[in-house]
Amino acid sequence: MAATATGNEDHVPLISNRLLTRLTVGVAVLAGLTLAISVVGRALGERIALAGHTENTSAVDIVIGQDHIRLPANTIRFEEQRRPGRTERVDLYLTWPEMNGYSNDERIRFNDATRPESLIFLNLSQSTMSRDMSGRLAPIYSHLFDDRTELGPAGLTMQPLRENSGYGGEVFFTGTLPDGSDYAVRCMMPADESQSTSADCQRDIHIGRDLSVLYRFSSRLLPQWQAMEARIRDYLAASLVENGRPASTTRTR
């Protein structure tokens, strides 16, 4: 005969306290992981979006050879070069014509390969030759020109290099700077302007005590060659440090 219920037997809960505690802890852990993923993801997303750029305008003091130069961090192209001290070279990128470093407001100009005229690129290193490109024009490059000359933009003369010169397909543009000195720039001209890159043309100059500056730019900027030469020289002269002080007002962008 079945036992009669007394009404006093213990009631077993559907969810025990122990299981409820485990569920609560699990939910808390998941919430913490979600928050952590959100924070890390946001930071990682910002880092990926910067793609090596920085908006930091803090001054970085760099010594190359005999020259001390002070540059805003956001003008230095590569992250590993944004460290103070002695180095062999430093690479810069600057907006043209403003001569500013990277900023979030101008990020499109730094990331859009279809607008190569928006930026100029500079490489600073210790001089290895006694003459810059202009100084090498008469003793070296003039012997490599073929007999053709053509008018170039803004008063420049285009002089192709001989096919057997080792510079086949390249041309020189030459002119005279306002102070009467020679100007020379070497270019690989695109077949079509739409194919222009930020490295169509390159020129090297000497500044400071022993600093060589190689700068590269789009062939679309050739009409502005005089302004570019002046702005680059002024910018770097203002960045040189003499006896612990900038040679002139240090730029902050």
CSV table of C-alpha atoms in Angstrom, one decimal:
chain,number,residue,atom,x,y,z
A,1,MET,CA,0.0,0.0,0.0
A,2,ALA,CA,1.4,3.4,-1.0
A,3,ALA,CA,2.7,5.6,1.8
A,4,THR,CA,0.4,8.5,2.7
A,5,ALA,CA,1.9,12.0,2.2
A,6,THR,CA,2.4,13.7,5.5
A,7,GLY,CA,2.7,17.3,4.2
A,8,ASN,CA,5.9,17.8,6.1
A,9,GLU,CA,8.3,16.2,3.7
A,10,ASP,CA,11.2,18.5,2.4
A,11,HIS,CA,10.6,20.3,-0.9
A,12,VAL,CA,13.7,20.1,-3.3
A,13,PRO,CA,14.1,23.4,-5.2
A,14,LEU,CA,14.3,23.2,-9.0
A,15,ILE,CA,17.5,25.3,-9.0
A,16,SER,CA,19.8,24.8,-6.1
A,17,ASN,CA,21.7,27.7,-4.4
A,18,ARG,CA,25.0,26.2,-5.6
A,19,LEU,CA,23.8,26.2,-9.3
A,20,LEU,CA,22.5,29.7,-8.9
A,21,THR,CA,25.8,30.9,-7.6
A,22,ARG,CA,27.6,29.2,-10.5
A,23,LEU,CA,25.3,30.9,-13.0
A,24,THR,CA,25.8,34.3,-11.4
A,25,VAL,CA,29.6,33.9,-11.5
A,26,GLY,CA,29.4,32.8,-15.1
A,27,VAL,CA,27.3,35.8,-16.1
A,28,ALA,CA,29.7,38.1,-14.3
A,29,VAL,CA,32.7,36.5,-16.1
A,30,LEU,CA,31.0,36.8,-19.5
A,31,ALA,CA,30.1,40.4,-18.8
A,32,GLY,CA,33.8,41.1,-17.8
A,33,LEU,CA,35.0,39.4,-21.0
A,34,THR,CA,32.6,41.4,-23.1
A,35,LEU,CA,33.8,44.6,-21.6
A,36,ALA,CA,37.4,43.6,-22.0
A,37,ILE,CA,36.9,42.6,-25.6
A,38,SER,CA,35.1,46.0,-26.2
A,39,VAL,CA,38.0,48.0,-24.7
A,40,VAL,CA,40.7,46.0,-26.4
A,41,GLY,CA,38.9,46.0,-29.7
A,42,ARG,CA,38.4,49.7,-29.6
A,43,ALA,CA,42.1,50.3,-28.8
A,44,LEU,CA,43.1,47.8,-31.5
A,45,GLY,CA,40.7,49.4,-34.0
A,46,GLU,CA,42.2,52.8,-33.3
A,47,ARG,CA,45.7,51.5,-33.7
A,48,ILE,CA,44.8,49.8,-37.0
A,49,ALA,CA,43.1,53.0,-38.2
A,50,LEU,CA,46.3,55.0,-37.4
A,51,ALA,CA,48.3,52.4,-39.4
A,52,GLY,CA,51.6,53.5,-37.9
A,53,HIS,CA,50.7,57.2,-37.9
A,54,THR,CA,50.6,59.4,-34.8
A,55,GLU,CA,49.0,62.7,-33.9
A,56,ASN,CA,51.5,63.3,-31.2
A,57,THR,CA,53.3,66.6,-31.8
A,58,SER,CA,55.9,66.2,-29.0
A,59,ALA,CA,59.4,67.2,-30.1
A,60,VAL,CA,61.8,64.4,-30.8
A,61,ASP,CA,65.5,65.3,-30.6
A,62,ILE,CA,67.5,63.3,-33.1
A,63,VAL,CA,71.3,63.4,-33.8
A,64,ILE,CA,72.5,62.4,-37.2
A,65,GLY,CA,76.3,62.7,-37.8
A,66,GLN,CA,77.2,66.2,-36.7
A,67,ASP,CA,73.7,67.5,-36.8
A,68,HIS,CA,71.1,67.8,-34.0
A,69,ILE,CA,67.6,68.2,-35.4
A,70,ARG,CA,64.3,68.6,-33.4
A,71,LEU,CA,61.2,67.2,-35.1
A,72,PRO,CA,57.5,66.8,-34.1
A,73,ALA,CA,56.7,63.1,-33.7
A,74,ASN,CA,53.8,63.2,-36.1
A,75,THR,CA,56.2,64.3,-39.0
A,76,ILE,CA,58.3,61.1,-38.5
A,77,ARG,CA,57.0,58.4,-40.8
A,78,PHE,CA,57.9,55.2,-39.0
A,79,GLU,CA,57.1,54.4,-35.3
A,80,GLU,CA,60.5,52.9,-34.6
A,81,GLN,CA,62.2,56.2,-35.6
A,82,ARG,CA,60.2,58.3,-33.1
A,83,ARG,CA,62.8,57.9,-30.4
A,84,PRO,CA,65.3,60.6,-29.3
A,85,GLY,CA,69.0,60.0,-29.6
A,86,ARG,CA,71.6,59.2,-32.3
A,87,THR,CA,70.5,57.5,-35.5
A,88,GLU,CA,71.7,56.9,-39.0
A,89,ARG,CA,68.5,58.2,-40.8
A,90,VAL,CA,65.0,59.4,-40.2
A,91,ASP,CA,62.1,59.5,-42.7
A,92,LEU,CA,59.6,62.3,-42.7
A,93,TYR,CA,56.3,63.0,-44.5
A,94,LEU,CA,54.7,66.4,-44.7
A,95,THR,CA,51.5,67.8,-46.2
A,96,TRP,CA,52.1,70.0,-49.2
A,97,PRO,CA,52.1,73.0,-49.1
A,98,GLU,CA,51.3,73.3,-45.4
A,99,MET,CA,54.3,71.3,-44.3
A,100,ASN,CA,52.4,69.7,-41.4
A,101,GLY,CA,52.7,66.2,-39.9
A,102,TYR,CA,49.9,63.7,-39.6
A,103,SER,CA,46.6,64.6,-38.0
A,104,ASN,CA,43.3,62.8,-37.9
A,105,ASP,CA,41.7,65.7,-39.7
A,106,GLU,CA,44.1,65.1,-42.6
A,107,ARG,CA,44.2,61.3,-42.5
A,108,ILE,CA,42.7,61.0,-46.0
A,109,ARG,CA,45.7,62.8,-47.5
A,110,PHE,CA,48.0,60.4,-45.8
A,111,ASN,CA,46.1,57.3,-46.9
A,112,ASP,CA,44.9,58.2,-50.4
A,113,ALA,CA,47.3,57.0,-53.1
A,114,THR,CA,45.3,58.7,-55.8
A,115,ARG,CA,46.4,62.1,-54.4
A,116,PRO,CA,50.2,61.9,-54.4
A,117,GLU,CA,50.6,65.7,-54.7
A,118,SER,CA,49.2,66.0,-51.2
A,119,LEU,CA,52.4,64.9,-49.5
A,120,ILE,CA,56.2,65.1,-49.8
A,121,PHE,CA,58.6,62.6,-48.4
A,122,LEU,CA,62.1,63.4,-46.9
A,123,ASN,CA,64.9,61.1,-45.9
A,124,LEU,CA,67.6,62.6,-43.6
A,125,SER,CA,71.0,61.0,-43.3
A,126,GLN,CA,74.6,61.8,-42.9
A,127,SER,CA,76.2,63.0,-46.1
A,128,THR,CA,78.3,60.5,-48.0
A,129,MET,CA,79.1,62.7,-51.0
A,130,SER,CA,80.8,66.1,-51.0
A,131,ARG,CA,78.3,67.5,-53.5
A,132,ASP,CA,74.5,67.4,-53.6
A,133,MET,CA,72.5,66.8,-56.8
A,134,SER,CA,73.0,70.4,-58.0
A,135,GLY,CA,76.7,70.2,-57.4
A,136,ARG,CA,76.9,66.9,-59.4
A,137,LEU,CA,75.0,68.4,-62.3
A,138,ALA,CA,78.0,69.8,-64.3
A,139,PRO,CA,80.8,67.3,-63.5
A,140,ILE,CA,78.6,64.1,-63.7
A,141,TYR,CA,75.1,64.3,-65.0
A,142,SER,CA,75.7,66.6,-67.9
A,143,HIS,CA,77.9,63.9,-69.5
A,144,LEU,CA,74.9,61.5,-69.4
A,145,PHE,CA,72.4,63.7,-71.2
A,146,ASP,CA,71.5,63.0,-74.7
A,147,ASP,CA,71.3,65.8,-77.3
A,148,ARG,CA,67.6,66.5,-76.9
A,149,THR,CA,66.2,69.2,-74.7
A,150,GLU,CA,62.6,70.2,-74.1
A,151,LEU,CA,60.9,73.0,-72.2
A,152,GLY,CA,59.6,71.9,-68.8
A,153,PRO,CA,57.2,73.4,-66.4
A,154,ALA,CA,57.7,76.8,-64.7
A,155,GLY,CA,61.0,77.6,-66.5
A,156,LEU,CA,62.6,74.2,-66.2
A,157,THR,CA,64.5,72.5,-69.0
A,158,MET,CA,63.9,68.7,-69.5
A,159,GLN,CA,67.0,66.7,-70.4
A,160,PRO,CA,66.6,63.0,-71.1
A,161,LEU,CA,69.4,60.7,-70.1
A,162,ARG,CA,71.0,58.4,-72.6
A,163,GLU,CA,69.7,54.9,-72.8
A,164,ASN,CA,73.1,53.4,-72.0
A,165,SER,CA,73.7,55.8,-69.1
A,166,GLY,CA,72.2,53.3,-66.6
A,167,TYR,CA,69.3,55.7,-66.1
A,168,GLY,CA,67.3,54.7,-69.1
A,169,GLY,CA,63.8,56.1,-69.1
A,170,GLU,CA,64.6,58.8,-66.6
A,171,VAL,CA,64.9,62.5,-67.2
A,172,PHE,CA,66.5,65.5,-65.5
A,173,PHE,CA,64.8,68.8,-65.0
A,174,THR,CA,67.2,71.7,-64.6
A,175,GLY,CA,66.8,75.3,-63.8
A,176,THR,CA,68.3,78.3,-61.9
A,177,LEU,CA,67.3,79.1,-58.3
A,178,PRO,CA,66.6,82.7,-57.3
A,179,ASP,CA,70.1,83.0,-55.8
A,180,GLY,CA,71.7,82.0,-59.1
A,181,SER,CA,72.6,78.5,-58.2
A,182,ASP,CA,71.8,75.4,-60.2
A,183,TYR,CA,68.7,73.3,-59.6
A,184,ALA,CA,68.4,69.7,-60.7
A,185,VAL,CA,65.9,67.0,-60.1
A,186,ARG,CA,65.7,63.5,-61.4
A,187,CYS,CA,62.3,62.1,-62.5
A,188,MET,CA,60.7,59.0,-63.9
A,189,MET,CA,57.8,60.6,-65.7
A,190,PRO,CA,54.5,58.5,-65.8
A,191,ALA,CA,53.0,57.8,-69.2
A,192,ASP,CA,49.8,59.3,-67.9
A,193,GLU,CA,49.3,61.9,-65.2
A,194,SER,CA,46.8,59.6,-63.5
A,195,GLN,CA,49.6,57.1,-62.9
A,196,SER,CA,51.7,59.6,-60.9
A,197,THR,CA,53.1,58.5,-57.6
A,198,SER,CA,54.7,60.2,-54.6
A,199,ALA,CA,58.1,59.0,-55.9
A,200,ASP,CA,58.1,60.3,-59.5
A,201,CYS,CA,60.8,62.8,-58.7
A,202,GLN,CA,63.7,63.0,-56.3
A,203,ARG,CA,66.3,65.6,-55.4
A,204,ASP,CA,69.0,65.7,-52.7
A,205,ILE,CA,70.4,68.8,-50.9
A,206,HIS,CA,72.8,69.4,-48.1
A,207,ILE,CA,71.8,71.4,-44.9
A,208,GLY,CA,73.4,71.9,-41.5
A,209,ARG,CA,76.9,70.7,-40.9
A,210,ASP,CA,76.8,67.3,-42.6
A,211,LEU,CA,73.2,66.4,-43.4
A,212,SER,CA,71.9,65.0,-46.7
A,213,VAL,CA,68.2,65.4,-47.4
A,214,LEU,CA,66.7,63.4,-50.2
A,215,TYR,CA,63.2,64.5,-50.9
A,216,ARG,CA,60.6,62.8,-53.2
A,217,PHE,CA,57.4,64.2,-54.7
A,218,SER,CA,54.8,63.7,-57.4
A,219,SER,CA,55.6,65.0,-60.9
A,220,ARG,CA,52.3,66.9,-60.6
A,221,LEU,CA,54.2,69.3,-58.3
A,222,LEU,CA,57.0,70.1,-60.7
A,223,PRO,CA,55.4,73.5,-61.5
A,224,GLN,CA,56.0,74.4,-57.8
A,225,TRP,CA,59.7,73.4,-57.7
A,226,GLN,CA,60.9,76.8,-56.5
A,227,ALA,CA,58.4,77.1,-53.7
A,228,MET,CA,59.1,73.5,-52.7
A,229,GLU,CA,62.9,74.0,-52.5
A,230,ALA,CA,62.4,77.1,-50.4
A,231,ARG,CA,59.8,75.6,-48.0
A,232,ILE,CA,61.9,72.5,-47.4
A,233,ARG,CA,65.1,74.4,-46.7
A,234,ASP,CA,63.2,76.8,-44.4
A,235,TYR,CA,61.5,74.0,-42.5
A,236,LEU,CA,64.7,72.0,-41.9
A,237,ALA,CA,66.7,75.1,-41.0
A,238,ALA,CA,64.1,75.9,-38.4
A,239,SER,CA,64.4,72.4,-37.0
A,240,LEU,CA,68.1,72.4,-36.6
A,241,VAL,CA,69.4,72.8,-33.0
A,242,GLU,CA,72.5,74.8,-32.3
A,243,ASN,CA,74.1,74.8,-28.9
A,244,GLY,CA,70.9,73.4,-27.4
A,245,ARG,CA,68.6,75.9,-29.0
A,246,PRO,CA,66.7,75.8,-32.3
A,247,ALA,CA,68.4,77.7,-35.1
A,248,SER,CA,65.0,79.5,-35.4
A,249,THR,CA,61.5,79.0,-34.2
A,250,THR,CA,60.7,75.3,-33.9
A,251,ARG,CA,57.6,74.1,-35.7
A,252,THR,CA,55.0,72.2,-33.7
A,253,ARG,CA,52.9,70.5,-36.4
